[in-house]
XYZ file of C-alpha atoms in Angstrom:
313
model
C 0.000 0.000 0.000
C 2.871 2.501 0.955
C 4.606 0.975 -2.196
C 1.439 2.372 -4.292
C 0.830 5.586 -2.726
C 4.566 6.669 -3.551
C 4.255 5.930 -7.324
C 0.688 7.480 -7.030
C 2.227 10.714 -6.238
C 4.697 10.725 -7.982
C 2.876 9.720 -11.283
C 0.720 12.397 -10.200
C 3.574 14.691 -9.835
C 3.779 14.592 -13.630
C 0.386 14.533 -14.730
C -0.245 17.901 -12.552
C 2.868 19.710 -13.902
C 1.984 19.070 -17.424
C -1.215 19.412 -17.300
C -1.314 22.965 -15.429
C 1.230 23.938 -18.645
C -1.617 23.120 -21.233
C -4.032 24.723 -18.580
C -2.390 28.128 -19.325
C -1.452 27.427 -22.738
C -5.164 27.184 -23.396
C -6.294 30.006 -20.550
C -4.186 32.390 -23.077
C -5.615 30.497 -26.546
C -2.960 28.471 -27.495
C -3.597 24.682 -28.256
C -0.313 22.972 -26.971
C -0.503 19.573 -27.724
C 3.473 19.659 -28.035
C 3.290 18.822 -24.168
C 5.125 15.384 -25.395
C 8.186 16.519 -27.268
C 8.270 19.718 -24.016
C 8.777 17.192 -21.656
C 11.725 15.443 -23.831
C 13.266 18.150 -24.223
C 13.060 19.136 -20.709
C 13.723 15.600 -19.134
C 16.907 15.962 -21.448
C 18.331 19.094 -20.151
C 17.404 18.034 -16.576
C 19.293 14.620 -16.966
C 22.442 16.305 -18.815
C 22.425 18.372 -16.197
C 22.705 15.519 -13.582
C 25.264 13.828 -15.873
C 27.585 16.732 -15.546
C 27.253 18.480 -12.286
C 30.167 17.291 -9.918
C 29.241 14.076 -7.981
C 30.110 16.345 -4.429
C 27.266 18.842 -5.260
C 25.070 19.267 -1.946
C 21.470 17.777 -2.856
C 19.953 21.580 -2.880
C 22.541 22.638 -5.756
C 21.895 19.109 -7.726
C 18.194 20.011 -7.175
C 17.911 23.724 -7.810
C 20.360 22.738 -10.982
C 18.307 20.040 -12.143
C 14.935 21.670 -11.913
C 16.379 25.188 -13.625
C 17.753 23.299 -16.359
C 14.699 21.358 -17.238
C 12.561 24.279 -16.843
C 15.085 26.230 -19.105
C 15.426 23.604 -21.793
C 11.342 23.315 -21.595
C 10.954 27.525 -22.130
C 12.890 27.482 -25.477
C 11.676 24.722 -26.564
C 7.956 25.751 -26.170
C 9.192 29.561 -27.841
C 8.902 27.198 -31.303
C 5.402 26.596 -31.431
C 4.389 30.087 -29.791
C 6.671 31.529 -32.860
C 4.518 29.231 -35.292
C 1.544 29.318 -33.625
C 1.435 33.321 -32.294
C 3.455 35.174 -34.589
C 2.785 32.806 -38.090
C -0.971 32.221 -37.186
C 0.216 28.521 -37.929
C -2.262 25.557 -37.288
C -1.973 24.568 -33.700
C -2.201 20.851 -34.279
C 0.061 20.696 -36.879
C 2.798 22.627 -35.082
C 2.179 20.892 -31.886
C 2.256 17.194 -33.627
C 5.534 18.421 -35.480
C 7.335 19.356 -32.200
C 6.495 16.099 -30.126
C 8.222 14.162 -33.371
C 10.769 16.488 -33.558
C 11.400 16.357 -29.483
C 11.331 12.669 -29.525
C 14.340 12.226 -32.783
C 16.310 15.336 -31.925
C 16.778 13.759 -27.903
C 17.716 10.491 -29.619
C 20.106 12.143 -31.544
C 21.521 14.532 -29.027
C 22.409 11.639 -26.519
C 23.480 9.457 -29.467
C 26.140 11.623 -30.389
C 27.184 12.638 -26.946
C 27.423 8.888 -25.271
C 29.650 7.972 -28.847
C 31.801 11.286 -28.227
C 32.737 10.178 -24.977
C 33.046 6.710 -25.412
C 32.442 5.248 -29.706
C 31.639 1.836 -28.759
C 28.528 3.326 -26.984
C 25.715 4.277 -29.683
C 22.748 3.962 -26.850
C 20.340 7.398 -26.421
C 20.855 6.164 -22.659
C 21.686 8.959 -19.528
C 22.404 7.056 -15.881
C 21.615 9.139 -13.347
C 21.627 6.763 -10.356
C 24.066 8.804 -8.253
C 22.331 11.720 -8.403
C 19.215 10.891 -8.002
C 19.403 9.971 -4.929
C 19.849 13.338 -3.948
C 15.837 14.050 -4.882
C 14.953 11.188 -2.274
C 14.291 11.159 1.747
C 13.023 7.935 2.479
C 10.465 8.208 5.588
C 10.220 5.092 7.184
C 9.281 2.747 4.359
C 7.875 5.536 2.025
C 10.252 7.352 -0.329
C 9.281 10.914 -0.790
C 10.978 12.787 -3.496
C 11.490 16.897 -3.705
C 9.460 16.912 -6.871
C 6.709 15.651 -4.896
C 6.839 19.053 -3.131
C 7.690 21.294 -5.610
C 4.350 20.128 -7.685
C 2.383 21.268 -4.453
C 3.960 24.692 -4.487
C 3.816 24.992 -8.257
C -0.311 24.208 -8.086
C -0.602 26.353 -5.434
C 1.126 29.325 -7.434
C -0.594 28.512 -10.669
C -4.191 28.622 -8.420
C -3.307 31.837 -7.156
C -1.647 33.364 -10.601
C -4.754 32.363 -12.188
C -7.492 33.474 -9.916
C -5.824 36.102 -7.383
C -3.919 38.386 -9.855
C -3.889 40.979 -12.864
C -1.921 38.792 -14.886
C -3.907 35.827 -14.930
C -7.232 37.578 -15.359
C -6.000 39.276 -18.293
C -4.793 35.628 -19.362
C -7.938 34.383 -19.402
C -9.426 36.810 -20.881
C -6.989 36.526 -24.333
C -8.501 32.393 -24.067
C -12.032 33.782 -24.089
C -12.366 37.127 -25.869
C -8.799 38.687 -27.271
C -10.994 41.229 -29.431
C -12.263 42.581 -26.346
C -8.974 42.540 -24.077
C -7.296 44.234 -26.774
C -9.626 47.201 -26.664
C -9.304 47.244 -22.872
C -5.325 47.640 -23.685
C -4.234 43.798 -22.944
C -1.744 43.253 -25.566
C -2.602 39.801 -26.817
C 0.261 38.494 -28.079
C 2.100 39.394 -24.993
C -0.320 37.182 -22.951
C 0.181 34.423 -25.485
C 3.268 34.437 -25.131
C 3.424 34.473 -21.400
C 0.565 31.355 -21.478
C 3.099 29.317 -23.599
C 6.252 29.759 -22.073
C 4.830 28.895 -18.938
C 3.350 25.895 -20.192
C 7.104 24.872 -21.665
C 8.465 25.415 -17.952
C 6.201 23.247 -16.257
C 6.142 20.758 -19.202
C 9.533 20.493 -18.935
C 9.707 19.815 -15.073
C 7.037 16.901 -15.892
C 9.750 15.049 -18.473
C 12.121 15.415 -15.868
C 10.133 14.342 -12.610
C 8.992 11.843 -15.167
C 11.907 10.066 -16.290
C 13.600 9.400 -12.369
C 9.853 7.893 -11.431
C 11.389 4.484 -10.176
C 14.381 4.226 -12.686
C 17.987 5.145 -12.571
C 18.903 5.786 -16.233
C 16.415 6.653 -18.896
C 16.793 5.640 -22.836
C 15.674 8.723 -24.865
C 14.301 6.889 -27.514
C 11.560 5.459 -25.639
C 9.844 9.125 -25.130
C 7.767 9.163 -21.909
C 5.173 6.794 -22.821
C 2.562 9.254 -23.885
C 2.104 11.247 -20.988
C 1.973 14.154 -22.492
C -1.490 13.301 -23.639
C -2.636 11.923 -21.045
C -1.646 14.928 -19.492
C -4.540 16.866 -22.129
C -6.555 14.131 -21.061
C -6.307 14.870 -17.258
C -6.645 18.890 -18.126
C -9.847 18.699 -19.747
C -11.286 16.173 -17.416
C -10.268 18.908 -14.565
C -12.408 21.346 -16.639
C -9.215 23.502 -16.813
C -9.006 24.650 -13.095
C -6.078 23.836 -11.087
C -7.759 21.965 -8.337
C -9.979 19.599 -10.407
C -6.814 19.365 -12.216
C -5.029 17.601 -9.037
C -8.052 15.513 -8.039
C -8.165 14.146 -11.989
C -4.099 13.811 -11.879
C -4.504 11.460 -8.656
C -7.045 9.320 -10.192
C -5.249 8.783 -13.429
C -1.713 8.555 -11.423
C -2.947 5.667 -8.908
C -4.100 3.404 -12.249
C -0.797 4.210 -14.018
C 0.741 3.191 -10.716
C -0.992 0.137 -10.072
C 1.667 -1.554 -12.629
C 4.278 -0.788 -10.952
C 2.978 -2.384 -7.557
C 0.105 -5.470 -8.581
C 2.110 -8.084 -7.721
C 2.085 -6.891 -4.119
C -1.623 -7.412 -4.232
C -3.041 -10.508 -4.015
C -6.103 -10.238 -5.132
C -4.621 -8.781 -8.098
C -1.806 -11.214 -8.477
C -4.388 -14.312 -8.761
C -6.232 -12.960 -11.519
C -3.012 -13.276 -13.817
C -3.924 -10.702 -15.931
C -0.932 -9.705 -17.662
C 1.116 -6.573 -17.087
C 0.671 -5.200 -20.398
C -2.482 -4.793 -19.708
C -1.564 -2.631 -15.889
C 1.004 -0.472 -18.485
C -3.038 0.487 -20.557
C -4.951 1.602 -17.591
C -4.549 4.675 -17.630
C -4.793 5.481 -21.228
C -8.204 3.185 -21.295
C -9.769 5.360 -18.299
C -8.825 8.663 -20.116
C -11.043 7.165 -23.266
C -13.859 6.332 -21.074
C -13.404 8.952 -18.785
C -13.662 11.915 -22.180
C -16.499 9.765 -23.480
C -18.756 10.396 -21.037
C -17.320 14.316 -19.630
C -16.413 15.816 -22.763
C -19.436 17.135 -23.818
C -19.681 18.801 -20.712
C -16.662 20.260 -21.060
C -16.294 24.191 -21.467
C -12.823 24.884 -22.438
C -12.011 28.618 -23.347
C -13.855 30.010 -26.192
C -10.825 31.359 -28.276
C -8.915 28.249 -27.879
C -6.574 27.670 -31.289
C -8.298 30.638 -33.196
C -5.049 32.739 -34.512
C -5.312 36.196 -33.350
C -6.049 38.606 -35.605
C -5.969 42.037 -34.667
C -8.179 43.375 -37.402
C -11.023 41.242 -36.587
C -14.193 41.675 -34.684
């Protein structure tokens, strides 16, 4: 039980952070559905960074480090699409689609090339990060909490209160719902967009990252990060787009994801033999049924992947 309540949360972890980046992606009227390729990205510059920093680091500088460079790696990253997307009134999907293919093969590449500088027998997209890992982890008694676990709690807490509480996310919102009408109030729209997508690479990029040390020591690059990204969508539109719903949905969809990690320590679960393939689709099966039956219900923000145009009324 402990065992499943520590990959709950941390699955969770992920599913919040990402999720909360397509919730203001979409609060400002951007469609990000490059959440996938923002979380390679950022899971790469967060395990490069662990690969390089000095094995002595004190676990606040290898955090602080790890976390900055993800976030980093996920901000530039996400500036493509809001070029595309803002300034080149690009389709949404199609730019979004492009950058999680893009993410997944440029990754690949990236550690390809840098495992076979240092060593040319090694052509694996694989980064070990076992050492310092361990400096994300207090284990309290037989549960392991991570850092990340708290940093998501802070980050939902500041995105409920940048949302709701404050200038800035008011005049977010309203760029999602009515940009004709916050631009004649003075709200410069683009600006806004701009802010909503950014912020949506920075926590995207903390998700890869929290992601890829959920339970593992070394991650291969080539495998992405199993979709998450989506499911991430999945969990934002069942949370109706609100921050709190948002980390009730992520806990649902977390504790399925984590059940196959843990069944075998159930037995009830362990005599059904049902196989673990099927454990790994949980998640992605509830998200179907879950949008079946809630998506019709759902109200997401009325300029939602409409291009801006200034001209128009």
């Amino acid at each position: 039980m402990v065992l499943l309540l520590q990959y709950t949360l941390t699955f969770a972890s992920v599913l919040i952070l990402v999720a909360l980046g397509g919730c203001f992606s979409e609060h400002s009227g951007v469609i990000n559905l490059g959440l996938e390729g923002v979380m390679i990205m950022g899971a790469l510059g967060g395990a490069l960074a662990m690969r390089y920093m000095p094995t002595n680091s004190t676990p606040i500088a290898m955090l602080l480090v790890v976390l900055l460079a993800a976030a980093l790696v996920g901000l530039i990253y996400s500036s493509l699409l809001a070029v595309a997307c803002i300034n080149f009134k690009a389709d949404q999907t199609i730019v979004g689609t492009a950058l999680n293919m893009l993410g997944l093969a440029g990754a690949t590449v990236i550690v390809k090339a840098i495992n076979t500088a240092a060593n040319p027998d090694d052509v694996s997209s694989t980064i070990q990060f076992a050492g310092a890992k361990r400096s994300f982890l207090v284990n309290i008694g037989s549960f392991e909490f991570s850092w990340f676990m708290l940093v998501t709690l802070i980050l939902l807490i500041v995105s409920y209160v940048l949302l709701y509480k404050t200038r800035f996310g008011l005049r977010l919102m309203a760029c999602g719902e009515h940009p004709q009408a916050a631009n004649s109030v003075g709200i410069s729209v683009y600006k806004m967009r701009w802010a909503g997508v950014l912020i949506s690479g920075v926590l995207g990029g903390l998700g890869g990252i929290v992601f890829i040390t959920a339970g593992v020591s070394e991650w291969r690059f080539e495998y992405g990060v199993a979709g998450f990204g989506f499911l991430s969508l999945a969990v934002m539109i069942f949370g109706q787009w609100k921050p709190t719903r948002i980390a009730l949905a992520a806990l649902l969809f977390g504790m399925f994801r984590a059940l196959s990690n843990v069944y075998t320590g159930f037995d009830f679960l362990r005599v059904l033999n049902i196989p673990s393939q099927v454990y790994n689709m949980m998640p992605y099966i509830i998200s179907l049924v879950v949008l079946a039956f809630t998506s019709k219900k759902s109200r997401a923000p009325k300029a939602e992947g409409i291009p801006y145009d200034k001209g128009q009324r």
